[in-house]
XYZ file of N, CA and C in Angstrom:
858
model
N 5.495 20.735 1.453
C 6.166 19.496 1.866
C 7.675 19.730 1.942
N 8.315 19.261 3.011
C 9.762 19.407 3.161
C 10.482 18.345 2.337
N 11.773 18.603 2.104
C 12.562 17.622 1.354
C 12.759 16.344 2.158
N 12.778 16.443 3.495
C 12.887 15.236 4.329
C 11.684 14.334 4.123
N 10.493 14.926 4.119
C 9.282 14.142 3.885
C 9.289 13.548 2.487
N 9.735 14.335 1.497
C 9.798 13.833 0.127
C 10.748 12.641 0.017
N 11.880 12.697 0.740
C 12.822 11.576 0.726
C 12.226 10.317 1.319
N 11.498 10.470 2.435
C 10.836 9.319 3.042
C 9.827 8.693 2.089
N 9.041 9.540 1.443
C 7.981 9.047 0.568
C 8.560 8.361 -0.669
N 9.613 8.911 -1.250
C 10.212 8.311 -2.437
C 10.885 6.979 -2.115
N 11.500 6.879 -0.949
C 12.064 5.596 -0.520
C 10.952 4.562 -0.351
N 9.869 4.996 0.264
C 8.724 4.108 0.433
C 8.151 3.673 -0.917
N 8.198 4.565 -1.903
C 7.693 4.227 -3.233
C 8.468 3.061 -3.840
N 9.782 3.080 -3.683
C 10.608 1.974 -4.185
C 10.270 0.666 -3.467
N 10.125 0.731 -2.159
C 9.790 -0.462 -1.390
C 8.409 -0.989 -1.786
N 7.474 -0.078 -2.009
C 6.113 -0.477 -2.354
C 6.067 -1.207 -3.697
N 6.762 -0.655 -4.688
C 6.806 -1.307 -5.992
C 7.470 -2.673 -5.900
N 8.487 -2.790 -5.057
C 9.226 -4.044 -4.926
C 8.360 -5.146 -4.333
N 7.618 -4.831 -3.247
C 6.815 -5.913 -2.662
C 5.610 -6.265 -3.532
N 5.117 -5.301 -4.315
C 4.036 -5.627 -5.253
C 4.521 -6.570 -6.348
N 5.749 -6.371 -6.796
C 6.328 -7.286 -7.770
C 6.418 -8.698 -7.197
N 6.874 -8.807 -5.959
C 6.973 -10.117 -5.316
C 5.592 -10.758 -5.138
N 4.611 -9.947 -4.784
C 3.258 -10.468 -4.593
C 2.667 -10.951 -5.908
N 2.911 -10.216 -6.984
C 2.443 -10.627 -8.298
C 3.102 -11.932 -8.716
N 4.383 -12.064 -8.478
C 5.088 -13.293 -8.835
C 4.509 -14.504 -8.114
N 4.145 -14.319 -6.852
C 3.658 -15.441 -6.053
C 2.204 -15.782 -6.387
N 1.329 -14.758 -6.434
C -0.112 -14.988 -6.638
C -0.583 -16.126 -5.729
N -0.285 -16.001 -4.445
C -0.457 -17.118 -3.527
C -1.780 -17.199 -2.805
N -2.678 -16.242 -3.008
C -3.987 -16.320 -2.375
C -3.966 -15.938 -0.904
N -5.040 -16.317 -0.219
C -5.207 -15.947 1.194
C -4.114 -16.556 2.064
N -3.659 -17.752 1.709
C -2.584 -18.380 2.478
C -1.329 -17.524 2.460
N -1.001 -16.986 1.310
C 0.155 -16.097 1.177
C -0.030 -14.844 2.024
N -1.222 -14.247 1.952
C -1.508 -13.019 2.702
C -1.389 -13.268 4.201
N -1.875 -14.424 4.682
C -1.789 -14.730 6.114
C -0.342 -14.921 6.550
N 0.428 -15.649 5.746
C 1.830 -15.885 6.101
C 2.619 -14.579 6.157
N 2.343 -13.681 5.230
C 3.009 -12.375 5.244
C 2.668 -11.615 6.520
N 1.377 -11.609 6.881
C 0.968 -10.920 8.102
C 1.611 -11.514 9.342
N 1.673 -12.841 9.401
C 2.269 -13.513 10.562
C 3.753 -13.182 10.690
N 4.487 -13.291 9.585
C 5.923 -13.015 9.641
C 6.194 -11.544 9.936
N 5.410 -10.654 9.355
C 5.591 -9.225 9.633
C 5.370 -8.935 11.111
N 4.366 -9.590 11.698
C 4.096 -9.409 13.130
C 5.301 -9.808 13.959
N 5.920 -10.929 13.586
C 7.093 -11.422 14.324
C 8.299 -10.524 14.075
N 8.543 -10.174 12.814
C 9.714 -9.374 12.465
C 9.725 -8.013 13.166
N 8.565 -7.367 13.227
C 8.485 -6.000 13.739
C 8.021 -5.919 15.193
N 7.862 -7.075 15.838
C 7.463 -7.068 17.251
C 8.480 -6.354 18.137
N 9.782 -6.575 17.989
C 10.745 -5.859 18.849
C 10.643 -4.338 18.702
N 10.415 -3.873 17.489
C 10.302 -2.431 17.265
C 9.031 -1.891 17.909
N 7.928 -2.629 17.755
C 6.668 -2.205 18.371
C 6.784 -2.196 19.889
N 7.461 -3.205 20.431
C 7.650 -3.260 21.881
C 8.499 -2.086 22.360
N 9.510 -1.732 21.591
C 10.347 -0.581 21.947
C 9.511 0.694 21.995
N 8.623 0.863 21.027
C 7.768 2.050 20.991
C 6.885 2.104 22.235
N 6.286 0.979 22.601
C 5.381 0.938 23.749
C 6.136 1.205 25.052
N 7.325 0.614 25.191
C 8.071 0.705 26.445
C 8.710 2.081 26.633
N 9.320 2.611 25.569
C 10.115 3.831 25.724
C 9.355 5.104 25.335
N 8.489 5.030 24.341
C 7.719 6.225 23.970
C 6.444 6.353 24.794
N 5.952 5.253 25.298
C 4.756 5.222 26.132
C 3.597 6.021 25.532
N 3.153 5.625 24.353
C 2.033 6.360 23.738
C 0.754 6.170 24.538
N -0.101 7.150 24.468
C -1.382 7.092 25.187
C -2.380 6.319 24.335
N -2.473 5.024 24.567
C -3.344 4.148 23.789
C -4.491 3.672 24.679
N -5.674 4.211 24.427
C -6.861 3.812 25.167
C -7.839 3.075 24.272
N -9.060 2.835 24.763
C -10.066 2.118 23.959
C -10.358 2.797 22.634
N -10.399 4.126 22.616
C -10.680 4.833 21.363
C -9.588 4.580 20.331
N -8.325 4.648 20.774
C -7.209 4.420 19.853
C -7.209 2.975 19.334
N -7.501 2.022 20.228
C -7.563 0.623 19.802
C -8.666 0.424 18.760
N -9.801 1.074 18.973
C -10.882 0.991 18.001
C -10.487 1.564 16.655
N -9.794 2.707 16.674
C -9.325 3.314 15.435
C -8.320 2.416 14.719
N -7.442 1.794 15.491
C -6.471 0.868 14.911
C -7.160 -0.339 14.294
N -8.195 -0.835 14.947
C -8.918 -2.000 14.438
C -9.608 -1.677 13.113
N -10.223 -0.495 13.026
C -10.873 -0.088 11.777
C -9.841 0.055 10.658
N -8.729 0.731 10.965
C -7.660 0.891 9.985
C -7.153 -0.457 9.494
N -6.914 -1.363 10.426
C -6.366 -2.675 10.071
C -7.345 -3.490 9.250
N -8.637 -3.316 9.495
C -9.649 -4.017 8.701
C -9.626 -3.536 7.259
N -9.462 -2.218 7.072
C -9.296 -1.683 5.714
C -8.100 -2.335 5.024
N -6.999 -2.471 5.766
C -5.783 -3.036 5.192
C -5.962 -4.515 4.837
N -6.638 -5.266 5.678
C -6.886 -6.682 5.386
C -7.669 -6.821 4.087
N -8.738 -6.029 3.953
C -9.543 -6.074 2.727
C -8.709 -5.699 1.508
N -7.843 -4.708 1.686
C -6.996 -4.263 0.572
C -6.073 -5.379 0.095
N -5.388 -6.042 1.019
C -4.440 -7.087 0.623
C -5.143 -8.271 -0.033
N -6.300 -8.641 0.474
C -7.038 -9.753 -0.122
C -7.496 -9.415 -1.540
N -8.013 -8.187 -1.728
C -8.456 -7.777 -3.057
C -7.270 -7.629 -4.016
N -6.161 -7.107 -3.505
C -4.979 -6.929 -4.352
C -4.454 -8.275 -4.831
N -4.383 -9.241 -3.921
C -3.930 -10.575 -4.311
C -4.864 -11.168 -5.358
N -6.166 -11.010 -5.149
C -7.131 -11.538 -6.116
C -6.975 -10.854 -7.468
N -6.746 -9.543 -7.448
C -6.538 -8.823 -8.698
C -5.319 -9.312 -9.443
N -4.216 -9.565 -8.724
C -3.002 -10.046 -9.367
C -3.167 -11.458 -9.926
N -4.085 -12.220 -9.371
C -4.315 -13.572 -9.887
C -5.119 -13.589 -11.183
N -5.842 -12.489 -11.471
C -6.649 -12.457 -12.685
C -6.188 -11.382 -13.678
N -5.222 -10.548 -13.303
C -4.778 -9.472 -14.185
C -3.288 -9.241 -14.098
N -2.750 -8.475 -15.033
C -1.320 -8.178 -15.105
C -0.925 -7.098 -14.109
N 0.332 -7.118 -13.733
C 0.876 -6.076 -12.862
C 0.716 -4.697 -13.506
N 0.957 -4.616 -14.824
C 0.881 -3.333 -15.521
C -0.550 -2.822 -15.651
N -1.531 -3.664 -15.405
C -2.927 -3.237 -15.394
C -3.385 -2.883 -13.984
N -3.155 -3.807 -13.049
C -3.657 -3.633 -11.687
C -2.925 -2.504 -10.959
N -1.603 -2.543 -10.986
C -0.832 -1.610 -10.159
C -1.047 -0.143 -10.532
N -1.015 0.230 -11.834
C -1.253 1.644 -12.152
C -2.621 2.143 -11.697
N -3.654 1.319 -11.854
C -4.988 1.758 -11.458
C -5.111 1.889 -9.948
N -4.560 0.919 -9.227
C -4.615 0.972 -7.762
C -3.922 2.227 -7.259
N -2.713 2.473 -7.754
C -1.955 3.633 -7.294
C -2.509 4.935 -7.871
N -3.151 4.862 -9.037
C -3.677 6.071 -9.652
C -4.912 6.610 -8.963
N -5.712 5.715 -8.375
C -6.905 6.156 -7.661
C -6.542 6.884 -6.375
N -5.420 6.488 -5.767
C -5.049 7.012 -4.458
C -4.946 8.523 -4.366
N -4.134 9.177 -5.223
C -3.953 10.624 -5.066
C -5.227 11.427 -5.234
N -6.057 11.038 -6.211
C -7.292 11.781 -6.413
C -8.224 11.647 -5.212
N -8.391 10.415 -4.727
C -9.288 10.202 -3.599
C -8.742 10.836 -2.324
N -7.424 10.700 -2.110
C -6.828 11.244 -0.883
C -6.936 12.759 -0.850
N -6.692 13.404 -1.980
C -6.811 14.859 -2.020
C -8.245 15.286 -1.734
N -9.198 14.599 -2.349
C -10.606 14.927 -2.135
C -11.017 14.676 -0.693
N -10.653 13.487 -0.155
C -11.008 13.150 1.225
C -10.352 14.105 2.215
N -9.082 14.455 1.964
C -8.366 15.337 2.887
C -8.999 16.718 2.928
N -9.461 17.200 1.775
C -10.092 18.508 1.739
C -11.438 18.495 2.459
N -12.187 17.387 2.302
C -13.517 17.307 2.894
C -13.453 16.936 4.377
N -12.705 15.870 4.704
C -12.727 15.329 6.064
C -11.745 16.014 7.008
N -10.572 16.415 6.479
C -9.532 16.968 7.344
C -9.374 18.474 7.203
N -10.107 19.078 6.288
C -10.044 20.531 6.133
C -8.762 21.043 5.526
N -7.988 20.180 4.863
C -6.745 20.636 4.244
C -7.057 21.411 2.964
N -6.228 22.406 2.679
C -6.396 23.227 1.483
C -5.070 23.285 0.724
N -4.804 22.285 -0.119
C -3.566 22.303 -0.893
C -3.530 23.485 -1.848
N -2.321 23.952 -2.146
C -2.175 25.100 -3.036
C -2.558 24.726 -4.466
N -2.716 25.742 -5.296
C -3.061 25.512 -6.698
C -1.975 24.708 -7.408
N -0.709 24.978 -7.049
C 0.400 24.246 -7.658
C 0.341 22.773 -7.272
N 0.068 22.511 -5.984
C -0.020 21.128 -5.534
C -1.201 20.403 -6.171
N -2.315 21.111 -6.333
C -3.469 20.502 -6.990
C -3.149 20.180 -8.452
N -2.442 21.070 -9.117
C -2.023 20.809 -10.490
C -1.106 19.587 -10.540
N -0.194 19.497 -9.570
C 0.678 18.332 -9.505
C -0.099 17.046 -9.314
N -1.126 17.081 -8.461
C -1.969 15.909 -8.238
C -2.620 15.456 -9.542
N -3.140 16.426 -10.296
C -3.810 16.094 -11.558
C -2.819 15.500 -12.560
N -1.615 16.083 -12.625
C -0.614 15.586 -13.566
C -0.136 14.184 -13.194
N 0.086 13.947 -11.899
C 0.522 12.619 -11.460
C -0.545 11.584 -11.785
N -1.787 11.886 -11.414
C -2.872 10.939 -11.672
C -3.077 10.729 -13.170
N -3.013 11.831 -13.940
C -3.166 11.698 -15.382
C -2.054 10.875 -16.003
N -0.831 11.066 -15.521
C 0.286 10.270 -16.028
C 0.126 8.797 -15.731
N -0.373 8.491 -14.548
C -0.579 7.090 -14.180
C -1.637 6.451 -15.066
N -2.728 7.176 -15.290
C -3.786 6.644 -16.146
C -3.268 6.452 -17.572
N -2.444 7.382 -18.046
C -1.887 7.268 -19.390
C -0.957 6.057 -19.492
N -0.160 5.833 -18.436
C 0.706 4.656 -18.420
C -0.123 3.384 -18.468
N -1.238 3.400 -17.746
C -2.080 2.205 -17.694
C -2.672 1.882 -19.060
N -2.908 2.895 -19.897
C -3.423 2.640 -21.220
C -4.898 2.932 -21.351
N -5.522 2.364 -22.351
C -6.920 2.618 -22.679
C -7.833 1.718 -21.863
N -8.486 2.294 -20.861
C -9.349 1.506 -19.987
C -10.495 0.866 -20.753
N -11.085 1.587 -21.697
C -12.191 1.020 -22.468
C -11.741 -0.194 -23.269
N -10.498 -0.154 -23.764
C -9.976 -1.305 -24.501
C -9.841 -2.511 -23.588
N -9.439 -2.270 -22.322
C -9.348 -3.385 -21.367
C -10.712 -4.027 -21.173
N -11.736 -3.156 -21.015
C -13.074 -3.682 -20.769
C -13.540 -4.504 -21.956
N -13.334 -3.966 -23.176
C -13.749 -4.692 -24.369
C -12.949 -5.974 -24.540
N -11.723 -5.982 -24.028
C -10.883 -7.161 -24.171
C -11.146 -8.221 -23.117
N -12.149 -8.052 -22.290
C -12.481 -9.067 -21.293
C -11.756 -8.884 -19.984
N -11.230 -7.695 -19.717
C -10.471 -7.459 -18.491
C -11.291 -6.703 -17.448
N -12.617 -6.793 -17.541
C -13.454 -6.054 -16.607
C -13.244 -6.519 -15.173
N -13.066 -7.824 -14.979
C -12.913 -8.357 -13.626
C -11.680 -7.797 -12.932
N -10.481 -7.904 -13.520
C -9.311 -7.294 -12.858
C -9.435 -5.788 -12.707
N -10.105 -5.132 -13.670
C -10.306 -3.694 -13.580
C -11.117 -3.334 -12.340
N -12.166 -4.098 -12.072
C -12.994 -3.839 -10.900
C -12.219 -4.078 -9.606
N -11.396 -5.129 -9.580
C -10.562 -5.368 -8.399
C -9.601 -4.200 -8.173
N -9.012 -3.697 -9.254
C -8.073 -2.580 -9.142
C -8.765 -1.333 -8.617
N -9.946 -1.037 -9.139
C -10.672 0.145 -8.686
C -11.083 0.014 -7.226
N -11.510 -1.183 -6.817
C -11.872 -1.403 -5.414
C -10.666 -1.196 -4.509
N -9.499 -1.693 -4.941
C -8.270 -1.483 -4.163
C -7.926 -0.005 -4.081
N -8.129 0.708 -5.184
C -7.845 2.139 -5.185
C -8.708 2.898 -4.203
N -9.986 2.527 -4.118
C -10.881 3.156 -3.144
C -10.391 2.882 -1.727
N -9.963 1.654 -1.456
C -9.465 1.314 -0.123
C -8.174 2.065 0.192
N -7.299 2.241 -0.805
C -6.069 3.008 -0.587
C -6.400 4.430 -0.152
N -7.321 5.072 -0.884
C -7.708 6.431 -0.517
C -8.338 6.502 0.860
N -9.143 5.498 1.196
C -9.832 5.487 2.481
C -8.875 5.288 3.641
N -8.037 4.242 3.562
C -7.179 3.972 4.714
C -6.052 4.991 4.849
N -5.642 5.628 3.736
C -4.591 6.641 3.840
C -5.061 7.839 4.654
N -6.260 8.326 4.358
C -6.796 9.466 5.102
C -7.116 9.071 6.540
N -7.677 7.873 6.733
C -7.972 7.393 8.093
C -6.699 7.313 8.922
N -5.668 6.714 8.347
C -4.403 6.554 9.072
C -3.725 7.894 9.333
N -3.905 8.844 8.416
C -3.367 10.194 8.641
C -3.957 10.772 9.918
N -5.266 10.595 10.112
C -5.901 11.094 11.327
C -5.396 10.354 12.562
N -5.180 9.058 12.436
C -4.730 8.251 13.578
C -3.358 8.705 14.071
N -2.425 8.991 13.129
C -1.059 9.340 13.539
C -0.889 10.818 13.852
N -1.704 11.696 13.240
C -1.498 13.124 13.427
C -2.458 13.752 14.431
N -3.667 13.210 14.545
C -4.647 13.751 15.486
C -4.638 12.973 16.799
N -4.634 11.649 16.701
C -4.662 10.814 17.902
C -3.259 10.410 18.355
N -2.241 10.813 17.586
C -0.826 10.672 17.964
C -0.409 9.227 18.226
N -0.982 8.301 17.484
C -0.528 6.912 17.547
C 0.778 6.811 16.753
N 1.852 6.285 17.321
C 3.120 6.192 16.588
C 2.964 5.373 15.304
N 3.533 5.850 14.197
C 3.420 5.127 12.927
C 3.875 3.677 13.011
N 4.968 3.421 13.742
C 5.454 2.053 13.875
C 4.407 1.149 14.521
N 3.717 1.667 15.504
C 2.719 0.878 16.205
C 1.518 0.610 15.308
N 1.118 1.606 14.553
C -0.012 1.410 13.634
C 0.323 0.346 12.586
N 1.517 0.434 12.011
C 1.914 -0.532 10.988
C 1.992 -1.940 11.562
N 2.551 -2.068 12.771
C 2.652 -3.396 13.383
C 1.274 -3.949 13.718
N 0.391 -3.119 14.257
C -0.948 -3.583 14.624
C -1.708 -4.071 13.396
N -1.494 -3.417 12.258
C -2.155 -3.838 11.026
C -1.745 -5.253 10.646
N -0.447 -5.555 10.760
C 0.029 -6.903 10.443
C -0.494 -7.920 11.467
N -0.473 -7.548 12.730
C -0.990 -8.415 13.781
C -2.474 -8.719 13.568
N -3.235 -7.680 13.260
C -4.679 -7.838 13.056
C -4.959 -8.759 11.865
N -4.171 -8.613 10.808
C -4.359 -9.468 9.636
C -4.120 -10.934 9.975
N -3.058 -11.198 10.732
C -2.765 -12.586 11.097
C -3.845 -13.172 11.993
N -4.436 -12.339 12.856
C -5.500 -12.815 13.738
C -6.788 -13.065 12.961
N -7.183 -12.097 12.138
C -8.443 -12.200 11.389
C -8.433 -13.391 10.435
N -7.281 -13.666 9.825
C -7.200 -14.744 8.849
C -6.766 -16.074 9.448
N -6.548 -16.124 10.757
C -6.124 -17.374 11.396
C -7.142 -18.504 11.246
N -8.454 -18.248 11.375
C -9.409 -19.353 11.143
C -9.263 -19.977 9.759
N -9.040 -19.141 8.755
C -8.807 -19.678 7.413
C -7.542 -20.528 7.391
N -6.467 -20.030 8.015
C -5.200 -20.754 8.010
C -5.333 -22.109 8.690
N -6.079 -22.172 9.771
C -6.260 -23.439 10.491
C -7.029 -24.439 9.638
N -8.067 -23.959 8.945
C -8.880 -24.853 8.124
C -8.157 -25.291 6.851
N -7.180 -24.518 6.416
C -6.492 -24.797 5.146
C -4.983 -24.911 5.361
N -4.608 -25.687 6.363
C -3.200 -25.764 6.729
C -2.323 -26.343 5.624
N -2.879 -27.247 4.811
C -2.105 -27.796 3.707
C -1.714 -26.708 2.702
N -2.642 -25.778 2.456
C -2.323 -24.667 1.561
C -1.254 -23.754 2.151
N -1.305 -23.588 3.460
C -0.275 -22.788 4.134
C 1.097 -23.421 3.929
N 1.175 -24.721 4.117
C 2.448 -25.428 3.953
C 2.930 -25.371 2.507
N 1.996 -25.493 1.563
C 2.364 -25.429 0.151
C 2.898 -24.053 -0.229
N 2.249 -23.018 0.278
C 2.709 -21.660 -0.018
C 4.092 -21.408 0.562
N 4.326 -21.886 1.762
C 5.628 -21.682 2.395
C 6.728 -22.400 1.621
N 6.427 -23.601 1.139
C 7.413 -24.359 0.376
C 7.662 -23.745 -0.998
N 6.617 -23.186 -1.593
C 6.713 -22.678 -2.965
C 7.194 -21.239 -3.037
N 6.733 -20.392 -2.136
C 6.985 -18.953 -2.236
C 7.645 -18.381 -0.976
N 8.524 -19.136 -0.372
C 9.133 -18.694 0.884
C 9.869 -17.368 0.732
N 10.660 -17.226 -0.325
C 11.433 -15.996 -0.509
C 10.512 -14.793 -0.704
N 9.461 -14.988 -1.507
C 8.521 -13.889 -1.740
C 7.785 -13.504 -0.461
N 7.410 -14.491 0.331
C 6.706 -14.232 1.589
C 7.589 -13.411 2.533
N 8.833 -13.819 2.677
C 9.760 -13.105 3.562
C 10.004 -11.691 3.031
N 10.166 -11.573 1.713
C 10.415 -10.263 1.126
C 9.269 -9.292 1.355
N 8.036 -9.746 1.101
C 6.878 -8.876 1.313
C 6.712 -8.550 2.792
N 6.954 -9.545 3.655
C 6.807 -9.334 5.095
C 7.767 -8.274 5.617
N 8.938 -8.163 5.012
C 9.918 -7.154 5.437
C 9.657 -5.788 4.796
N 9.388 -5.790 3.498
C 9.312 -4.531 2.745
C 7.985 -3.798 2.919
N 6.887 -4.534 2.995
C 5.570 -3.887 3.038
C 5.387 -3.016 4.287
N 5.613 -3.538 5.507
C 5.471 -2.668 6.682
C 6.467 -1.519 6.692
N 7.707 -1.791 6.267
C 8.732 -0.743 6.293
C 8.340 0.422 5.396
N 7.843 0.111 4.199
C 7.419 1.171 3.300
C 6.293 2.001 3.888
N 5.325 1.328 4.519
C 4.192 2.080 5.061
C 4.580 2.856 6.319
N 5.543 2.349 7.069
C 6.042 3.097 8.229
C 6.642 4.426 7.771
N 7.391 4.387 6.670
C 7.968 5.625 6.133
C 6.878 6.592 5.679
N 5.824 6.056 5.062
C 4.711 6.892 4.615
C 4.016 7.530 5.819
N 3.727 6.727 6.841
C 3.042 7.240 8.026
C 3.886 8.282 8.743
N 5.203 8.060 8.770
C 6.095 9.039 9.396
C 6.027 10.367 8.650
N 6.045 10.306 7.325
C 5.938 11.534 6.536
C 4.595 12.213 6.763
N 3.511 11.420 6.855
C 2.185 11.998 7.051
C 2.011 12.607 8.430
N 2.829 12.180 9.391
C 2.689 12.709 10.739
C 3.093 14.178 10.822
N 3.874 14.678 9.822
C 4.244 16.090 9.850
C 4.078 16.767 8.484
N 3.334 16.105 7.561
C 3.078 16.701 6.252
C 1.623 16.459 5.860
N 1.005 17.366 5.088
C -0.380 17.171 4.651
C -0.532 15.922 3.795
N -1.583 15.152 4.061
C -1.803 13.922 3.318
C -2.063 14.199 1.846
N -2.619 15.371 1.527
C -2.897 15.706 0.136
C -1.611 15.946 -0.655
N -0.460 16.106 0.025
C 0.825 16.198 -0.647
C 1.531 14.839 -0.644
N 1.458 14.116 0.485
C 2.161 12.845 0.624
C 1.584 11.791 -0.314
N 0.255 11.674 -0.342
C -0.384 10.604 -1.111
C -0.039 10.647 -2.604
N -0.115 11.815 -3.263
C 0.254 11.811 -4.683
C 1.740 11.535 -4.917
N 2.612 12.046 -4.058
C 4.046 11.865 -4.254
C 4.447 10.398 -4.144
N 3.764 9.638 -3.293
C 4.108 8.232 -3.141
C 3.814 7.451 -4.411
N 3.010 8.046 -5.316
C 2.670 7.349 -6.553
C 3.840 7.317 -7.528
N 4.977 7.900 -7.133
C 6.193 7.710 -7.915
C 6.518 6.228 -8.065
N 5.979 5.421 -7.154
C 6.211 3.974 -7.219
C 5.696 3.383 -8.524
N 4.729 4.048 -9.171
C 4.211 3.517 -10.425
C 5.281 3.510 -11.506
N 6.171 4.528 -11.483
C 7.286 4.559 -12.432
C 8.220 3.382 -12.189
N 8.534 3.164 -10.924
C 9.423 2.059 -10.568
C 8.772 0.730 -10.929
N 7.475 0.616 -10.613
C 6.765 -0.610 -10.930
C 6.693 -0.860 -12.429
N 6.540 0.222 -13.217
C 6.496 0.071 -14.670
C 7.819 -0.467 -15.203
N 8.921 0.055 -14.675
C 10.237 -0.421 -15.100
C 10.428 -1.885 -14.696
N 10.024 -2.223 -13.475
C 10.134 -3.606 -13.016
C 9.297 -4.547 -13.879
N 8.072 -4.097 -14.211
C 7.223 -4.933 -15.043
C 7.824 -5.150 -16.420
N 8.395 -4.077 -17.006
C 8.982 -4.181 -18.340
C 10.231 -5.063 -18.340
N 11.075 -4.895 -17.318
C 12.351 -5.607 -17.273
C 12.219 -7.039 -16.761
N 11.409 -7.220 -15.723
C 11.382 -8.508 -15.027
C 10.192 -9.382 -15.393
N 9.098 -8.764 -15.868
C 7.915 -9.539 -16.226
C 7.585 -9.432 -17.716
N 8.459 -8.779 -18.463
C 8.289 -8.637 -19.913
C 6.969 -7.964 -20.286
N 6.564 -6.958 -19.516
C 5.367 -6.172 -19.819
C 5.835 -4.844 -20.391
N 5.672 -4.683 -21.715
C 6.312 -3.575 -22.400
C 5.483 -2.314 -22.535
N 5.265 -1.853 -23.800
C 4.577 -0.596 -24.111
C 5.352 0.589 -23.549
N 6.656 0.622 -23.860
C 7.564 1.590 -23.249
C 7.235 3.030 -23.632
N 6.821 3.288 -24.890
C 6.576 4.661 -25.332
C 5.453 5.319 -24.513
N 4.396 4.555 -24.285
C 3.286 5.083 -23.505
C 3.738 5.388 -22.089
N 4.541 4.487 -21.519
C 5.012 4.687 -20.151
C 5.927 5.900 -20.046
N 6.765 6.130 -21.049
C 7.648 7.295 -21.020
C 6.833 8.589 -21.055
N 5.796 8.612 -21.899
C 4.939 9.797 -21.968
C 4.234 10.033 -20.632
N 3.709 8.967 -20.045
C 3.064 9.099 -18.744
C 4.055 9.511 -17.671
N 5.278 8.977 -17.756
C 6.305 9.325 -16.775
C 6.652 10.807 -16.845
N 6.644 11.377 -18.055
C 6.932 12.799 -18.182
C 5.922 13.648 -17.429
N 4.640 13.306 -17.567
C 3.604 14.040 -16.831
C 3.790 13.861 -15.328
N 4.180 12.647 -14.906
C 4.387 12.386 -13.480
C 5.545 13.184 -12.918
N 6.643 13.297 -13.679
C 7.809 14.047 -13.197
C 7.426 15.510 -12.952
N 6.690 16.092 -13.897
C 6.236 17.474 -13.719
C 5.327 17.586 -12.497
N 4.424 16.608 -12.356
C 3.516 16.624 -11.211
C 4.234 16.475 -9.885
N 5.252 15.601 -9.860
C 6.036 15.417 -8.629
C 6.777 16.697 -8.254
N 7.324 17.376 -9.262
C 8.011 18.645 -8.986
C 7.038 19.679 -8.442
N 5.836 19.722 -9.016
C 4.840 20.684 -8.548
C 4.428 20.385 -7.112
N 4.318 19.114 -6.773
C 3.949 18.732 -5.408
C 5.038 19.126 -4.407
N 6.282 18.879 -4.780
C 7.374 19.210 -3.859
C 7.482 20.717 -3.633
N 7.373 21.486 -4.719
C 7.425 22.942 -4.583
C 6.197 23.473 -3.869
N 5.022 22.907 -4.217
C 3.773 23.391 -3.634
C 3.607 23.031 -2.192
């Protein structure tokens, strides 16, 4: 992985942790998710139009189908993530969601895309994932404490992260769909798919806009931008390197949770962060 790709991914990690914090604060349900998709579609429409007009990507029926499948994965992910945040803490849901990603992406990339990461990079993947799990704490204790429901939502989100990351890697690197266009189409597709719900529950839409307007605008701006940076990095770097490195966001999210949401357990997080730092270095070198 080049240092340019690493810079893109680390910037995206900060953006990712930031919009997750905003989403946790809002816990706004499907109405919130639809409003975010709608605003993101509007905000990034000029950029998507620029890509279509000036880059003239070759987008045929096959590419549209691939985009639709990718966007469906993303819709399911956002709905499950919102539901998880409504029943569990940020410090529980976020580490598990992000921790599943590197392991699944590395495995999927090796099987589906034929990538062969080096031994150093594989060691880094294990250290990053292990650090995230350590930060998250004792999973069995969560289950015994009645947190099985949020745990299941987190694991389901993690599976979707691994799935759509590898799928999107193929879309941008094999089928050469511009990352900006893929990110915009995902937001557009979400607003379309959830529009029937929005029409039937317009009062909830209005309530969410009045209550969580700042959070909605923040997520609508930060979420696509972060993923655009990730897709750009994946367009010229192996997904088995990009996916684990983006999990640096868990460190940022842990600090945000401790400082802004009063979710502590700092000693455990520091120990997990140490393993992550070593893993991140191994990924960059490898």
